Amino acid sequence: MTFELKHTDPTTKARAGKITTDHGTIETPIFMPVGTVGTVKGVHQRELKEDINPDIILGNTYHLYLRPQTDVLEKAGGLHKFMNWDRNILTDSGGYQVYSLSANRKIKEEGVKFKSHIDGSYHFFSPEGVMEIQRAIGADIIMAFDECTPYPCDYKYAKRSMHMTHRWLDRCINHLEKTPLKYDYNQAFFPIVQGSTYKDLRKQSAEYIANAGAVGNAIGGLSVGEPAEAMYEMTEVVTEILPQDKPRYLMGVGTPINILENIALGVDMFDCVMPTRNARNGMLFTAHGTINIKNVKWREDFSPIDSMGITYVDTQYSKAYLRHLFTVNELLGKQIATIHNLGFYMWLVREARKQILAGTFAAWKTKMVKQMDNRL
Ligand code: PRF
């Protein structure tokens, strides 16, 4: 994997770059649609490629390990072949998904014992095991096994957890060196900064992660309930330390506004379930704010879903029709809303890139943040 920094914004810390892997190029800043179990929910691979057109999507080790299970993915020749997706894939390590199980897991130095959310069976994830699973899934970018601390988190726990995440990182790196690639393309490995909302811990963690000398770095443990200001403050501390010449991935973030603010702080990669999950609940993101399409106010609004027309659904269907589909709980409603939201998120990061390259990012960001902070 290579990363080429094309331009850094003179007034903010926003960057435009280009990642190249064996599955193609990724223009940054980028948003990665979430395809947890090997599908971006409700979207055909053909629509994903032709209408939404992301350079990279995300999968989850935790879910894929439980179903269809690692051996099936290996027999298929990896996740790309299994799901018929020939562009980039990144897999999260399971560190966050296991943490979300709260009552059903036990974290120890050796690893995490957890109870499956599917059948209640017990499983164990270690840094070593997770590297092997990610080799078998075969994503282009694979993530370190970490502990994502909750918010709030007391200082003592955050510090202890951060040090364990660092020790787990060393174990991931050692084990990866001994674990050969399974397919005929390379895999890049990203370590993850933790440290909760404590500046000194974030600084320490960023230094440790930078020292690992990986081809890209991630920031975890944010967007877990802390105020947005705390998130931005932590991102800023970390991006000051992480190397300039490597991509930076802020995990699980966020709203369109969060994304623009973090791009301004020097983040290059994002993923979040928000555009897809909220779409299935009838929430639409637009350049002028959010829409609850289930609201009665759209009952007789025959105007297009979004006059910007980023994806074909925006102009092919009216708000009244989409509201109707949600009212009668038709599958197509969720599909249309998902394509719309992903189209909008992709537009947002592509437009951010254009504005960075044109030197107009700061003013555009201010305008967009104000504009998107509305309920229509
Ligand atoms: N760690 C991992 N995945 C993640 C996170 C993390 O801290 C987050 C936090 N927002 C989202 N996804 N491994």
Short mmCIF file of C-alpha atoms and ligand atoms in Angstrom, two decimals:
data_model
loop_
_atom_site.label_atom_id
_atom_site.label_comp_id
_atom_site.label_asym_id
_atom_site.label_seq_id
_atom_site.Cartn_x
_atom_site.Cartn_y
_atom_site.Cartn_z
CA MET A 1 0.00 0.00 0.00
CA THR A 2 1.21 3.50 -0.79
CA PHE A 3 -0.07 6.93 0.24
CA GLU A 4 0.57 10.04 -1.77
CA LEU A 5 -0.24 13.38 -0.15
CA LYS A 6 -1.51 15.64 -2.92
CA HIS A 7 -2.30 18.82 -1.03
CA THR A 8 -2.60 20.16 2.51
CA ASP A 9 -5.03 23.00 3.13
CA PRO A 10 -3.18 26.17 4.17
CA THR A 11 -5.75 27.35 6.75
CA THR A 12 -6.97 24.07 8.26
CA LYS A 13 -5.10 20.75 8.52
CA ALA A 14 -7.26 19.11 5.83
CA ARG A 15 -5.46 16.93 3.34
CA ALA A 16 -6.18 15.45 -0.09
CA GLY A 17 -4.34 12.24 -0.87
CA LYS A 18 -4.35 8.99 -2.74
CA ILE A 19 -3.97 5.46 -1.37
CA THR A 20 -3.00 2.70 -3.78
CA THR A 21 -3.46 -1.00 -3.04
CA ASP A 22 -3.63 -4.15 -5.17
CA HIS A 23 -7.39 -3.56 -5.49
CA GLY A 24 -7.06 -0.03 -6.84
CA THR A 25 -6.82 3.57 -5.70
CA ILE A 26 -8.66 5.34 -2.91
CA GLU A 27 -8.91 9.11 -3.13
CA THR A 28 -8.88 10.71 0.31
CA PRO A 29 -10.66 12.05 2.27
CA ILE A 30 -12.84 8.96 1.93
CA PHE A 31 -16.01 7.60 3.53
CA MET A 32 -16.22 3.79 3.65
CA PRO A 33 -19.77 2.38 3.51
CA VAL A 34 -20.24 -0.31 6.15
CA GLY A 35 -20.85 -3.85 4.89
CA THR A 36 -20.76 -5.65 8.24
CA VAL A 37 -21.60 -9.19 7.10
CA GLY A 38 -20.42 -8.97 3.51
CA THR A 39 -23.22 -6.77 2.17
CA VAL A 40 -23.93 -3.07 2.39
CA LYS A 41 -27.44 -3.69 3.70
CA GLY A 42 -30.09 -3.38 1.01
CA VAL A 43 -27.74 -2.44 -1.83
CA HIS A 44 -26.74 -4.65 -4.77
CA GLN A 45 -23.03 -4.73 -5.54
CA ARG A 46 -23.95 -3.36 -8.99
CA GLU A 47 -25.71 -0.32 -7.49
CA LEU A 48 -22.93 0.14 -4.98
CA LYS A 49 -20.35 0.24 -7.75
CA GLU A 50 -22.25 2.16 -10.41
CA ASP A 51 -24.43 4.54 -8.42
CA ILE A 52 -22.64 5.08 -5.11
CA ASN A 53 -19.16 4.29 -6.40
CA PRO A 54 -16.97 4.04 -3.27
CA ASP A 55 -13.31 3.05 -3.68
CA ILE A 56 -13.49 0.98 -0.48
CA ILE A 57 -16.05 -0.63 1.83
CA LEU A 58 -15.80 -2.05 5.35
CA GLY A 59 -16.44 -5.52 6.76
CA ASN A 60 -16.39 -6.83 10.34
CA THR A 61 -14.19 -9.64 11.61
CA TYR A 62 -16.55 -10.37 14.52
CA HIS A 63 -19.63 -10.90 12.35
CA LEU A 64 -17.88 -12.73 9.50
CA TYR A 65 -16.11 -15.05 11.94
CA LEU A 66 -19.48 -16.04 13.43
CA ARG A 67 -21.23 -16.25 10.03
CA PRO A 68 -20.51 -17.52 7.39
CA GLN A 69 -17.35 -18.48 9.40
CA THR A 70 -13.73 -18.29 8.37
CA ASP A 71 -13.51 -21.65 6.58
CA VAL A 72 -16.29 -20.71 4.15
CA LEU A 73 -14.58 -17.43 3.30
CA GLU A 74 -11.32 -19.26 2.73
CA LYS A 75 -12.93 -21.82 0.46
CA ALA A 76 -14.55 -18.97 -1.48
CA GLY A 77 -11.10 -17.46 -2.04
CA GLY A 78 -11.63 -14.56 0.38
CA LEU A 79 -14.35 -11.99 0.98
CA HIS A 80 -13.83 -10.13 -2.32
CA LYS A 81 -14.68 -13.24 -4.34
CA PHE A 82 -17.37 -14.42 -1.94
CA MET A 83 -19.34 -11.17 -2.24
CA ASN A 84 -18.27 -10.29 -5.79
CA TRP A 85 -16.58 -6.99 -4.92
CA ASP A 86 -13.33 -6.31 -6.74
CA ARG A 87 -12.48 -2.98 -5.12
CA ASN A 88 -10.92 -2.37 -1.72
CA ILE A 89 -12.16 -3.79 1.57
CA LEU A 90 -11.10 -2.89 5.12
CA THR A 91 -11.96 -5.17 8.03
CA ASP A 92 -12.33 -3.99 11.60
CA SER A 93 -10.69 -6.33 14.08
CA GLY A 94 -13.63 -7.08 16.35
CA GLY A 95 -12.22 -4.93 19.17
CA TYR A 96 -15.17 -2.60 18.98
CA GLN A 97 -17.88 -5.17 18.19
CA VAL A 98 -16.84 -7.35 21.13
CA TYR A 99 -16.78 -4.26 23.37
CA SER A 100 -20.37 -3.50 22.31
CA LEU A 101 -21.45 -6.84 23.81
CA SER A 102 -20.82 -5.28 27.29
CA ALA A 103 -22.45 -7.86 29.59
CA ASN A 104 -21.44 -10.80 27.40
CA ARG A 105 -17.66 -10.51 27.37
CA LYS A 106 -14.62 -10.74 29.64
CA ILE A 107 -11.46 -8.83 28.77
CA LYS A 108 -8.12 -10.18 29.98
CA GLU A 109 -4.50 -9.69 29.01
CA GLU A 110 -4.60 -12.85 26.90
CA GLY A 111 -7.67 -11.69 24.94
CA VAL A 112 -11.46 -11.45 25.11
CA LYS A 113 -13.89 -14.23 25.87
CA PHE A 114 -17.32 -13.42 24.50
CA LYS A 115 -20.76 -14.84 24.00
CA SER A 116 -22.11 -14.88 20.46
CA HIS A 117 -25.11 -12.58 19.92
CA ILE A 118 -26.49 -15.26 17.58
CA ASP A 119 -26.64 -18.50 19.56
CA GLY A 120 -25.07 -17.66 22.92
CA SER A 121 -22.03 -19.88 22.26
CA TYR A 122 -18.67 -18.90 23.78
CA HIS A 123 -15.68 -17.75 21.72
CA PHE A 124 -12.25 -16.30 22.34
CA PHE A 125 -10.52 -13.50 20.42
CA SER A 126 -6.81 -12.86 20.92
CA PRO A 127 -4.58 -10.47 18.97
CA GLU A 128 -3.02 -13.52 17.28
CA GLY A 129 -6.32 -15.21 16.45
CA VAL A 130 -7.79 -12.03 15.01
CA MET A 131 -4.76 -11.59 12.71
CA GLU A 132 -5.32 -15.11 11.37
CA ILE A 133 -9.01 -14.48 10.81
CA GLN A 134 -8.26 -11.24 8.98
CA ARG A 135 -5.72 -13.05 6.79
CA ALA A 136 -8.48 -15.52 5.85
CA ILE A 137 -11.11 -12.84 5.20
CA GLY A 138 -8.53 -11.20 2.99
CA ALA A 139 -9.30 -7.48 3.26
CA ASP A 140 -6.84 -5.00 1.75
CA ILE A 141 -6.55 -3.13 5.04
CA ILE A 142 -6.72 -5.02 8.35
CA MET A 143 -6.92 -3.54 11.84
CA ALA A 144 -5.09 -4.16 15.11
CA PHE A 145 -6.98 -5.83 17.96
CA ASP A 146 -7.68 -3.12 20.54
CA GLU A 147 -9.93 -2.31 23.45
CA CYS A 148 -12.32 0.56 22.79
CA THR A 149 -12.96 2.15 26.19
CA PRO A 150 -16.48 3.30 27.02
CA TYR A 151 -17.43 6.91 27.79
CA PRO A 152 -17.15 8.05 30.46
CA CYS A 153 -14.11 6.07 31.54
CA ASP A 154 -12.08 6.77 34.67
CA TYR A 155 -8.45 7.74 34.17
CA LYS A 156 -7.03 4.64 35.81
CA TYR A 157 -9.01 2.25 33.62
CA ALA A 158 -8.30 4.27 30.46
CA LYS A 159 -4.57 4.20 31.17
CA ARG A 160 -4.45 0.48 31.93
CA SER A 161 -6.54 -0.32 28.87
CA MET A 162 -4.38 1.85 26.62
CA HIS A 163 -1.24 0.04 27.73
CA MET A 164 -2.92 -3.31 27.09
CA THR A 165 -3.95 -2.13 23.60
CA HIS A 166 -0.27 -1.26 23.01
CA ARG A 167 0.87 -4.70 24.17
CA TRP A 168 -1.81 -6.27 21.97
CA LEU A 169 -0.45 -4.21 19.07
CA ASP A 170 3.01 -5.71 19.55
CA ARG A 171 1.46 -9.19 19.59
CA CYS A 172 -0.50 -8.43 16.38
CA ILE A 173 2.67 -7.27 14.62
CA ASN A 174 4.73 -10.25 15.80
CA HIS A 175 2.06 -12.69 14.74
CA LEU A 176 1.40 -11.11 11.36
CA GLU A 177 5.07 -11.50 10.46
CA LYS A 178 4.65 -15.23 10.98
CA THR A 179 1.31 -15.50 9.20
CA PRO A 180 1.62 -15.67 5.41
CA LEU A 181 -0.83 -14.02 3.05
CA LYS A 182 -3.56 -16.38 1.84
CA TYR A 183 -4.30 -14.74 -1.50
CA ASP A 184 -2.34 -13.17 -4.34
CA TYR A 185 -2.55 -9.56 -3.13
CA ASN A 186 -1.12 -7.65 -0.21
CA GLN A 187 -2.71 -6.61 3.08
CA ALA A 188 -1.89 -3.37 4.91
CA PHE A 189 -2.05 -3.31 8.71
CA PHE A 190 -3.24 -0.26 10.71
CA PRO A 191 -2.66 0.12 14.48
CA ILE A 192 -5.20 2.02 16.61
CA VAL A 193 -4.71 4.93 19.03
CA GLN A 194 -6.78 4.76 22.25
CA GLY A 195 -6.68 6.82 25.47
CA SER A 196 -10.31 7.82 26.05
CA THR A 197 -10.81 11.60 26.48
CA TYR A 198 -7.51 12.22 28.30
CA LYS A 199 -5.10 14.43 26.39
CA ASP A 200 -1.96 13.02 28.02
CA LEU A 201 -3.04 9.43 27.29
CA ARG A 202 -3.97 10.29 23.70
CA LYS A 203 -0.54 11.89 23.25
CA GLN A 204 1.21 8.86 24.73
CA SER A 205 -0.84 6.46 22.62
CA ALA A 206 -0.28 8.43 19.39
CA GLU A 207 3.47 8.38 20.06
CA TYR A 208 3.42 4.62 20.64
CA ILE A 209 1.37 4.00 17.50
CA ALA A 210 3.49 6.35 15.37
CA ASN A 211 6.54 4.45 16.54
CA ALA A 212 5.18 1.17 15.18
CA GLY A 213 5.91 2.58 11.70
CA ALA A 214 2.78 1.18 10.05
CA VAL A 215 1.65 2.24 6.54
CA GLY A 216 -1.49 3.84 8.00
CA ASN A 217 -2.86 4.66 11.45
CA ALA A 218 -6.27 4.72 13.10
CA ILE A 219 -7.90 6.63 15.94
CA GLY A 220 -10.32 4.58 18.03
CA GLY A 221 -12.30 5.13 21.20
CA LEU A 222 -14.09 8.25 19.96
CA SER A 223 -17.73 8.85 19.02
CA VAL A 224 -18.74 6.62 21.94
CA GLY A 225 -20.96 9.22 23.62
CA GLU A 226 -18.53 12.02 24.46
CA PRO A 227 -19.42 15.61 23.50
CA ALA A 228 -18.36 16.51 19.94
CA GLU A 229 -15.94 19.11 21.32
CA ALA A 230 -14.08 16.43 23.30
CA MET A 231 -13.85 14.29 20.16
CA TYR A 232 -12.37 17.16 18.13
CA GLU A 233 -9.93 17.99 20.92
CA MET A 234 -8.66 14.38 21.01
CA THR A 235 -8.43 14.15 17.21
CA GLU A 236 -6.34 17.31 17.19
CA VAL A 237 -3.91 16.03 19.83
CA VAL A 238 -3.46 12.79 17.89
CA THR A 239 -3.14 14.18 14.34
CA GLU A 240 -0.39 16.51 15.63
CA ILE A 241 1.66 13.40 16.42
CA LEU A 242 0.75 10.77 13.80
CA PRO A 243 3.04 10.93 10.74
CA GLN A 244 2.00 13.35 8.00
CA ASP A 245 2.88 10.95 5.21
CA LYS A 246 0.53 8.12 6.30
CA PRO A 247 -3.27 8.00 6.06
CA ARG A 248 -5.27 8.54 9.26
CA TYR A 249 -8.51 6.69 9.86
CA LEU A 250 -11.04 7.88 12.47
CA MET A 251 -13.08 4.80 13.33
CA GLY A 252 -16.87 4.89 13.47
CA VAL A 253 -17.32 8.61 12.75
CA GLY A 254 -19.87 10.00 12.18
CA THR A 255 -22.42 12.64 11.23
CA PRO A 256 -21.76 14.73 8.10
CA ILE A 257 -20.75 17.61 10.40
CA ASN A 258 -18.38 15.37 12.44
CA ILE A 259 -16.76 14.25 9.20
CA LEU A 260 -16.09 17.78 7.93
CA GLU A 261 -14.74 18.92 11.32
CA ASN A 262 -12.39 15.94 11.52
CA ILE A 263 -11.24 16.37 7.91
CA ALA A 264 -10.27 19.90 8.99
CA LEU A 265 -8.16 18.33 11.76
CA GLY A 266 -6.23 16.11 9.35
CA VAL A 267 -8.26 12.87 9.18
CA ASP A 268 -8.34 11.04 5.83
CA MET A 269 -10.65 8.03 6.30
CA PHE A 270 -14.05 7.49 7.95
CA ASP A 271 -16.68 4.78 8.34
CA CYS A 272 -20.02 4.81 10.10
CA VAL A 273 -23.29 2.89 10.11
CA MET A 274 -25.20 6.16 10.32
CA PRO A 275 -26.06 6.69 6.62
CA THR A 276 -27.19 3.07 6.21
CA ARG A 277 -28.78 2.42 9.62
CA ASN A 278 -30.56 5.76 9.81
CA ALA A 279 -31.79 5.31 6.22
CA ARG A 280 -33.60 2.15 7.31
CA ASN A 281 -35.34 4.24 9.98
CA GLY A 282 -36.43 6.90 7.49
CA MET A 283 -33.78 9.52 8.21
CA LEU A 284 -32.27 11.22 5.17
CA PHE A 285 -29.12 13.35 5.14
CA THR A 286 -28.99 16.27 2.71
CA ALA A 287 -26.79 19.30 2.11
CA HIS A 288 -29.47 21.43 3.78
CA GLY A 289 -30.10 19.27 6.84
CA THR A 290 -31.80 16.03 7.83
CA ILE A 291 -35.26 14.83 6.86
CA ASN A 292 -37.52 12.42 8.72
CA ILE A 293 -39.32 11.04 5.70
CA LYS A 294 -41.97 9.37 7.89
CA ASN A 295 -43.26 12.81 8.95
CA VAL A 296 -46.81 13.62 7.83
CA LYS A 297 -45.54 16.91 6.37
CA TRP A 298 -44.25 14.96 3.33
CA ARG A 299 -47.61 13.28 2.65
CA GLU A 300 -48.39 15.36 -0.43
CA ASP A 301 -44.92 16.64 -1.30
CA PHE A 302 -44.40 15.38 -4.84
CA SER A 303 -41.04 17.13 -5.25
CA PRO A 304 -37.96 14.92 -5.82
CA ILE A 305 -36.33 13.33 -2.75
CA ASP A 306 -33.29 15.60 -3.25
CA SER A 307 -33.08 18.14 -6.05
CA MET A 308 -29.27 17.84 -5.97
CA GLY A 309 -29.76 14.51 -7.76
CA ILE A 310 -26.53 12.89 -6.55
CA THR A 311 -27.89 9.37 -7.14
CA TYR A 312 -30.69 8.35 -9.51
CA VAL A 313 -33.14 7.69 -6.66
CA ASP A 314 -33.04 11.38 -5.70
CA THR A 315 -34.83 12.50 -8.84
CA GLN A 316 -36.71 9.33 -9.81
CA TYR A 317 -38.89 9.25 -6.71
CA SER A 318 -40.81 11.90 -4.78
CA LYS A 319 -40.77 12.55 -1.04
CA ALA A 320 -44.46 11.62 -0.86
CA TYR A 321 -43.78 8.25 -2.52
CA LEU A 322 -40.85 7.48 -0.27
CA ARG A 323 -42.92 8.46 2.78
CA HIS A 324 -45.63 6.11 1.58
CA LEU A 325 -43.15 3.23 1.26
CA PHE A 326 -42.05 3.79 4.86
CA THR A 327 -45.65 4.07 6.06
CA VAL A 328 -46.52 0.67 4.59
CA ASN A 329 -43.11 -0.75 5.59
CA GLU A 330 -42.05 -1.74 2.08
CA LEU A 331 -38.47 -2.96 1.51
CA LEU A 332 -37.98 -0.56 -1.38
CA GLY A 333 -38.28 2.41 0.98
CA LYS A 334 -35.25 1.30 2.97
CA GLN A 335 -33.33 0.59 -0.23
CA ILE A 336 -34.06 4.03 -1.72
CA ALA A 337 -33.15 5.82 1.51
CA THR A 338 -29.90 3.83 1.81
CA ILE A 339 -28.81 4.67 -1.74
CA HIS A 340 -29.69 8.32 -1.15
CA ASN A 341 -27.74 8.58 2.14
CA LEU A 342 -24.65 6.77 0.87
CA GLY A 343 -24.73 8.89 -2.29
CA PHE A 344 -24.83 12.00 -0.11
CA TYR A 345 -21.95 10.87 2.15
CA MET A 346 -19.82 10.06 -0.92
CA TRP A 347 -20.66 13.45 -2.43
CA LEU A 348 -19.67 15.16 0.83
CA VAL A 349 -16.16 13.65 0.99
CA ARG A 350 -15.57 14.04 -2.75
CA GLU A 351 -16.63 17.68 -2.57
CA ALA A 352 -14.38 18.16 0.48
CA ARG A 353 -11.48 16.78 -1.58
CA LYS A 354 -12.23 19.17 -4.46
CA GLN A 355 -12.42 22.13 -2.08
CA ILE A 356 -9.11 21.13 -0.45
CA LEU A 357 -7.44 20.90 -3.85
CA ALA A 358 -8.93 24.27 -4.85
CA GLY A 359 -7.80 25.92 -1.60
CA THR A 360 -11.38 26.82 -0.66
CA PHE A 361 -12.04 24.16 1.99
CA ALA A 362 -12.24 26.35 5.12
CA ALA A 363 -14.98 28.67 3.87
CA TRP A 364 -16.91 25.81 2.26
CA LYS A 365 -16.76 23.79 5.48
CA THR A 366 -18.11 26.69 7.56
CA LYS A 367 -21.00 27.14 5.14
CA MET A 368 -21.80 23.40 4.99
CA VAL A 369 -21.65 22.86 8.76
CA LYS A 370 -24.17 25.67 9.26
CA GLN A 371 -26.38 24.47 6.43
CA MET A 372 -26.45 20.79 7.48
CA ASP A 373 -27.32 21.60 11.08
CA ASN A 374 -31.04 21.82 10.25
CA ARG A 375 -34.08 19.60 10.50
CA LEU A 376 -36.16 19.98 7.37
N1 PRF B 1 -11.81 0.25 17.82
C1 PRF B 1 -12.10 -0.58 16.78
N2 PRF B 1 -13.13 -0.35 15.95
C2 PRF B 1 -13.89 0.74 16.16
C3 PRF B 1 -13.64 1.65 17.22
C4 PRF B 1 -12.54 1.40 18.10
O1 PRF B 1 -12.24 2.13 19.05
C5 PRF B 1 -14.64 2.63 17.14
C6 PRF B 1 -14.83 3.77 18.04
N3 PRF B 1 -15.67 4.75 17.52
C7 PRF B 1 -15.45 2.29 16.05
N4 PRF B 1 -15.00 1.16 15.48
N5 PRF B 1 -11.35 -1.66 16.57
#
